[in-house]
Amino acid sequence: MKAVGMIAEFNPLHNGHVFALQQARRLSGAEVVVALLAGNFVQRGEPAVVDKWARAKAALACGADLVVELPTTDAVQAADGFAQGALALLSALQVRSLAFGTESPALDYAALVARVAETPPQASLFQDHTQTYATQLNQYYQQTAGVSLDAPNLLLGLSYAQANRQLDTPLRLLPFARQGAAHDEAGLKAGASASALRAALVQGESVADLVPAAMQSGLMASRHQSWDDLFPLLRYRLQTADLTALRDIYTMSEGLEFRLTEQLAGAQDFAGFLHQIKSKRYTYARMRRLCLYVVLNLTKAVMADAQQHRFLHVLGFTEAGRQYLHQIKKTVELPLITKVSAAMLAPGGLMQWQHRCDQLIETLNGTAQNYGCVPVMRKENDAC
């Protein structure tokens, strides 16, 4: 059986995602669609609106055959680290190709990164503290490759191509035109963005007409998480942790520990706090991720250890997905987990850092996230 990979958050899963799953299968000709799903925390630096199990179940109903978790320590990275972690897992799962939605599907992403590799960026290119790193990176790509990374999925596609180039056996890249509203476009309407759907859910509005029935069932049955839940925890951490401990947090640099603690006093909510700490040097996404690292106590040492001990946690499968797992289980290069034991979650265990992060979600929604959980098996009558 041949498999195609997709990297997703499905936060929440909407009709544009259903289209993407269909495109992955059509473009690749694969019998199995593998969705690598961000767990309970996502790349923009926040908790997923509902837990990983609700989103995995919806993904299986709507076109995925196998759903494997992208661990939090990879899922909450900036684009380059996010892509490196995801491609490493897809490669271990022996998928042949990677399908991804982008604003520029006609670009030859492999050729583009090959041109960039001829003149790799130097650290001196990113020393202008009046501009964000992302802005300076975009300028570099304009100068070296003649492309402007002014759309989020375009940057992610390029990051996938760069990570893919580093694999011993690169995957075939299958870009396709994404469907629906722009990435962060506001407003509830047909084809609404995931950002707009999350904003509506936080306000208690219904999105039943804008998401597949399988996802709506998950939304109705699950507690919704947001930074409103996490900000009191962030406040407490910044009030009680000493500066030495904060300096150990992943990506804490250039005295940001002082900026975070000094700006805390006047903040009434997370949106206000984020506005106070954001500057020309740092994007909102960069600072959201940093704040999440503080809440989850993700230190530089934790992140380095997690990258050395990756694993494949299966969240669910269809019959075709089950057959594919049987096909690869004896040759897969990373630990393949379908049942989480207590030893895996204990200090020193394979999933210790994932467990640390997921305990927060367990506290918020009262539902076990790892121990005792078994993969979701799609039933024949599970409709999208």
PDB file of N, CA, C and O in Angstrom, residues 7 79-80 83-84 87 98 100 107-114 116-117 141 153-167 170-175:
ATOM      1  N   ILE A   7       0.174  17.375   6.779  1.00  0.00           N
ATOM      2  CA  ILE A   7       0.496  17.942   8.089  1.00  0.00           C
ATOM      3  C   ILE A   7      -0.617  18.923   8.429  1.00  0.00           C
ATOM      4  O   ILE A   7      -0.902  19.832   7.634  1.00  0.00           O
ATOM      5  N   ALA A  79       8.194  27.974  11.886  1.00  0.00           N
ATOM      6  CA  ALA A  79       7.988  27.204  10.660  1.00  0.00           C
ATOM      7  C   ALA A  79       9.102  26.202  10.375  1.00  0.00           C
ATOM      8  O   ALA A  79       8.823  25.052  10.001  1.00  0.00           O
ATOM      9  N   ASP A  80      10.364  26.591  10.548  1.00  0.00           N
ATOM     10  CA  ASP A  80      11.454  25.678  10.200  1.00  0.00           C
ATOM     11  C   ASP A  80      11.503  24.471  11.129  1.00  0.00           C
ATOM     12  O   ASP A  80      11.625  23.328  10.672  1.00  0.00           O
ATOM     13  N   ALA A  83       8.443  22.180  10.549  1.00  0.00           N
ATOM     14  CA  ALA A  83       8.594  21.365   9.346  1.00  0.00           C
ATOM     15  C   ALA A  83       9.599  20.239   9.548  1.00  0.00           C
ATOM     16  O   ALA A  83       9.374  19.103   9.104  1.00  0.00           O
ATOM     17  N   GLN A  84      10.709  20.510  10.215  1.00  0.00           N
ATOM     18  CA  GLN A  84      11.723  19.476  10.442  1.00  0.00           C
ATOM     19  C   GLN A  84      11.163  18.318  11.254  1.00  0.00           C
ATOM     20  O   GLN A  84      11.377  17.146  10.924  1.00  0.00           O
ATOM     21  N   LEU A  87       8.415  16.414   9.033  1.00  0.00           N
ATOM     22  CA  LEU A  87       8.988  15.596   7.946  1.00  0.00           C
ATOM     23  C   LEU A  87       9.726  14.384   8.491  1.00  0.00           C
ATOM     24  O   LEU A  87       9.717  13.306   7.878  1.00  0.00           O
ATOM     25  N   LEU A  98       4.170  14.192   0.090  1.00  0.00           N
ATOM     26  CA  LEU A  98       3.583  15.153   1.014  1.00  0.00           C
ATOM     27  C   LEU A  98       2.713  16.119   0.226  1.00  0.00           C
ATOM     28  O   LEU A  98       3.200  16.810  -0.676  1.00  0.00           O
ATOM     29  N   PHE A 100       0.283  19.493   0.338  1.00  0.00           N
ATOM     30  CA  PHE A 100       0.040  20.657   1.197  1.00  0.00           C
ATOM     31  C   PHE A 100      -0.612  21.777   0.404  1.00  0.00           C
ATOM     32  O   PHE A 100      -0.328  21.975  -0.772  1.00  0.00           O
ATOM     33  N   LEU A 107       4.554  27.077  -7.876  1.00  0.00           N
ATOM     34  CA  LEU A 107       5.976  27.175  -7.561  1.00  0.00           C
ATOM     35  C   LEU A 107       6.627  25.789  -7.515  1.00  0.00           C
ATOM     36  O   LEU A 107       6.028  24.834  -7.015  1.00  0.00           O
ATOM     37  N   ASP A 108       7.847  25.709  -7.996  1.00  0.00           N
ATOM     38  CA  ASP A 108       8.642  24.498  -7.838  1.00  0.00           C
ATOM     39  C   ASP A 108       9.411  24.648  -6.521  1.00  0.00           C
ATOM     40  O   ASP A 108      10.492  25.243  -6.477  1.00  0.00           O
ATOM     41  N   TYR A 109       8.843  24.126  -5.453  1.00  0.00           N
ATOM     42  CA  TYR A 109       9.409  24.348  -4.118  1.00  0.00           C
ATOM     43  C   TYR A 109      10.774  23.699  -3.963  1.00  0.00           C
ATOM     44  O   TYR A 109      11.673  24.267  -3.319  1.00  0.00           O
ATOM     45  N   ALA A 110      10.962  22.521  -4.538  1.00  0.00           N
ATOM     46  CA  ALA A 110      12.262  21.850  -4.441  1.00  0.00           C
ATOM     47  C   ALA A 110      13.345  22.659  -5.144  1.00  0.00           C
ATOM     48  O   ALA A 110      14.454  22.828  -4.626  1.00  0.00           O
ATOM     49  N   ALA A 111      13.034  23.180  -6.326  1.00  0.00           N
ATOM     50  CA  ALA A 111      14.009  23.995  -7.064  1.00  0.00           C
ATOM     51  C   ALA A 111      14.292  25.293  -6.331  1.00  0.00           C
ATOM     52  O   ALA A 111      15.426  25.790  -6.320  1.00  0.00           O
ATOM     53  N   LEU A 112      13.271  25.847  -5.690  1.00  0.00           N
ATOM     54  CA  LEU A 112      13.432  27.097  -4.957  1.00  0.00           C
ATOM     55  C   LEU A 112      14.400  26.938  -3.793  1.00  0.00           C
ATOM     56  O   LEU A 112      15.312  27.751  -3.604  1.00  0.00           O
ATOM     57  N   VAL A 113      14.240  25.877  -3.016  1.00  0.00           N
ATOM     58  CA  VAL A 113      15.142  25.680  -1.878  1.00  0.00           C
ATOM     59  C   VAL A 113      16.541  25.311  -2.350  1.00  0.00           C
ATOM     60  O   VAL A 113      17.522  25.585  -1.654  1.00  0.00           O
ATOM     61  N   ALA A 114      16.649  24.693  -3.508  1.00  0.00           N
ATOM     62  CA  ALA A 114      17.978  24.402  -4.053  1.00  0.00           C
ATOM     63  C   ALA A 114      18.709  25.701  -4.376  1.00  0.00           C
ATOM     64  O   ALA A 114      19.923  25.826  -4.125  1.00  0.00           O
ATOM     65  N   VAL A 116      18.151  28.602  -2.894  1.00  0.00           N
ATOM     66  CA  VAL A 116      18.440  29.224  -1.606  1.00  0.00           C
ATOM     67  C   VAL A 116      19.674  28.582  -0.966  1.00  0.00           C
ATOM     68  O   VAL A 116      20.500  29.265  -0.349  1.00  0.00           O
ATOM     69  N   ALA A 117      19.812  27.270  -1.125  1.00  0.00           N
ATOM     70  CA  ALA A 117      20.939  26.550  -0.524  1.00  0.00           C
ATOM     71  C   ALA A 117      22.280  27.002  -1.079  1.00  0.00           C
ATOM     72  O   ALA A 117      23.319  26.851  -0.418  1.00  0.00           O
ATOM     73  N   TYR A 141      14.769  36.073   1.036  1.00  0.00           N
ATOM     74  CA  TYR A 141      14.205  35.230  -0.024  1.00  0.00           C
ATOM     75  C   TYR A 141      13.933  36.032  -1.295  1.00  0.00           C
ATOM     76  O   TYR A 141      14.098  35.522  -2.409  1.00  0.00           O
ATOM     77  N   ASN A 153       0.998  30.154   4.335  1.00  0.00           N
ATOM     78  CA  ASN A 153       1.140  28.800   3.815  1.00  0.00           C
ATOM     79  C   ASN A 153       2.275  28.689   2.800  1.00  0.00           C
ATOM     80  O   ASN A 153       2.830  27.608   2.591  1.00  0.00           O
ATOM     81  N   LEU A 154       2.628  29.799   2.171  1.00  0.00           N
ATOM     82  CA  LEU A 154       3.773  29.817   1.267  1.00  0.00           C
ATOM     83  C   LEU A 154       5.067  29.618   2.055  1.00  0.00           C
ATOM     84  O   LEU A 154       5.936  28.830   1.670  1.00  0.00           O
ATOM     85  N   LEU A 155       5.194  30.302   3.181  1.00  0.00           N
ATOM     86  CA  LEU A 155       6.367  30.131   4.040  1.00  0.00           C
ATOM     87  C   LEU A 155       6.439  28.706   4.562  1.00  0.00           C
ATOM     88  O   LEU A 155       7.511  28.089   4.595  1.00  0.00           O
ATOM     89  N   LEU A 156       5.305  28.157   4.954  1.00  0.00           N
ATOM     90  CA  LEU A 156       5.290  26.798   5.480  1.00  0.00           C
ATOM     91  C   LEU A 156       5.667  25.796   4.389  1.00  0.00           C
ATOM     92  O   LEU A 156       6.425  24.847   4.627  1.00  0.00           O
ATOM     93  N   GLY A 157       5.167  26.032   3.163  1.00  0.00           N
ATOM     94  CA  GLY A 157       5.525  25.150   2.055  1.00  0.00           C
ATOM     95  C   GLY A 157       7.013  25.159   1.779  1.00  0.00           C
ATOM     96  O   GLY A 157       7.627  24.108   1.521  1.00  0.00           O
ATOM     97  N   LEU A 158       7.620  26.335   1.843  1.00  0.00           N
ATOM     98  CA  LEU A 158       9.059  26.440   1.643  1.00  0.00           C
ATOM     99  C   LEU A 158       9.805  25.738   2.778  1.00  0.00           C
ATOM    100  O   LEU A 158      10.820  25.062   2.552  1.00  0.00           O
ATOM    101  N   SER A 159       9.297  25.853   3.989  1.00  0.00           N
ATOM    102  CA  SER A 159       9.915  25.167   5.132  1.00  0.00           C
ATOM    103  C   SER A 159       9.815  23.653   4.968  1.00  0.00           C
ATOM    104  O   SER A 159      10.763  22.922   5.300  1.00  0.00           O
ATOM    105  N   TYR A 160       8.680  23.173   4.464  1.00  0.00           N
ATOM    106  CA  TYR A 160       8.550  21.734   4.189  1.00  0.00           C
ATOM    107  C   TYR A 160       9.607  21.289   3.178  1.00  0.00           C
ATOM    108  O   TYR A 160      10.238  20.239   3.335  1.00  0.00           O
ATOM    109  N   ALA A 161       9.765  22.080   2.119  1.00  0.00           N
ATOM    110  CA  ALA A 161      10.727  21.727   1.076  1.00  0.00           C
ATOM    111  C   ALA A 161      12.152  21.710   1.612  1.00  0.00           C
ATOM    112  O   ALA A 161      12.961  20.843   1.243  1.00  0.00           O
ATOM    113  N   GLN A 162      12.486  22.652   2.484  1.00  0.00           N
ATOM    114  CA  GLN A 162      13.830  22.681   3.069  1.00  0.00           C
ATOM    115  C   GLN A 162      14.061  21.467   3.970  1.00  0.00           C
ATOM    116  O   GLN A 162      15.125  20.841   3.925  1.00  0.00           O
ATOM    117  N   ALA A 163      13.065  21.127   4.802  1.00  0.00           N
ATOM    118  CA  ALA A 163      13.191  19.957   5.669  1.00  0.00           C
ATOM    119  C   ALA A 163      13.236  18.678   4.837  1.00  0.00           C
ATOM    120  O   ALA A 163      13.985  17.740   5.151  1.00  0.00           O
ATOM    121  N   ASN A 164      12.466  18.637   3.775  1.00  0.00           N
ATOM    122  CA  ASN A 164      12.433  17.465   2.899  1.00  0.00           C
ATOM    123  C   ASN A 164      13.785  17.235   2.236  1.00  0.00           C
ATOM    124  O   ASN A 164      14.233  16.099   2.059  1.00  0.00           O
ATOM    125  N   ARG A 165      14.443  18.321   1.869  1.00  0.00           N
ATOM    126  CA  ARG A 165      15.754  18.245   1.215  1.00  0.00           C
ATOM    127  C   ARG A 165      16.788  17.580   2.122  1.00  0.00           C
ATOM    128  O   ARG A 165      17.755  16.973   1.638  1.00  0.00           O
ATOM    129  N   GLN A 166      16.601  17.654   3.432  1.00  0.00           N
ATOM    130  CA  GLN A 166      17.557  17.098   4.382  1.00  0.00           C
ATOM    131  C   GLN A 166      17.350  15.604   4.642  1.00  0.00           C
ATOM    132  O   GLN A 166      18.191  14.959   5.271  1.00  0.00           O
ATOM    133  N   LEU A 167      16.232  15.047   4.161  1.00  0.00           N
ATOM    134  CA  LEU A 167      15.959  13.632   4.387  1.00  0.00           C
ATOM    135  C   LEU A 167      16.847  12.756   3.506  1.00  0.00           C
ATOM    136  O   LEU A 167      17.213  13.135   2.394  1.00  0.00           O
ATOM    137  N   PRO A 170      14.049  11.898   0.166  1.00  0.00           N
ATOM    138  CA  PRO A 170      13.030  12.958   0.170  1.00  0.00           C
ATOM    139  C   PRO A 170      11.683  12.475  -0.358  1.00  0.00           C
ATOM    140  O   PRO A 170      11.604  11.572  -1.206  1.00  0.00           O
ATOM    141  N   LEU A 171      10.625  13.098   0.139  1.00  0.00           N
ATOM    142  CA  LEU A 171       9.282  12.796  -0.311  1.00  0.00           C
ATOM    143  C   LEU A 171       8.979  13.580  -1.587  1.00  0.00           C
ATOM    144  O   LEU A 171       9.604  14.601  -1.854  1.00  0.00           O
ATOM    145  N   ARG A 172       8.007  13.116  -2.353  1.00  0.00           N
ATOM    146  CA  ARG A 172       7.533  13.873  -3.509  1.00  0.00           C
ATOM    147  C   ARG A 172       6.597  14.961  -2.996  1.00  0.00           C
ATOM    148  O   ARG A 172       5.654  14.683  -2.239  1.00  0.00           O
ATOM    149  N   LEU A 173       6.847  16.215  -3.374  1.00  0.00           N
ATOM    150  CA  LEU A 173       6.042  17.340  -2.905  1.00  0.00           C
ATOM    151  C   LEU A 173       4.871  17.575  -3.848  1.00  0.00           C
ATOM    152  O   LEU A 173       5.051  17.661  -5.069  1.00  0.00           O
ATOM    153  N   LEU A 174       3.675  17.689  -3.271  1.00  0.00           N
ATOM    154  CA  LEU A 174       2.449  17.849  -4.050  1.00  0.00           C
ATOM    155  C   LEU A 174       1.681  19.088  -3.567  1.00  0.00           C
ATOM    156  O   LEU A 174       0.710  18.983  -2.813  1.00  0.00           O
ATOM    157  N   PRO A 175       2.109  20.280  -3.982  1.00  0.00           N
ATOM    158  CA  PRO A 175       1.386  21.486  -3.583  1.00  0.00           C
ATOM    159  C   PRO A 175       0.072  21.614  -4.355  1.00  0.00           C
ATOM    160  O   PRO A 175      -0.019  21.213  -5.522  1.00  0.00           O
TER     161      PRO A 175
END
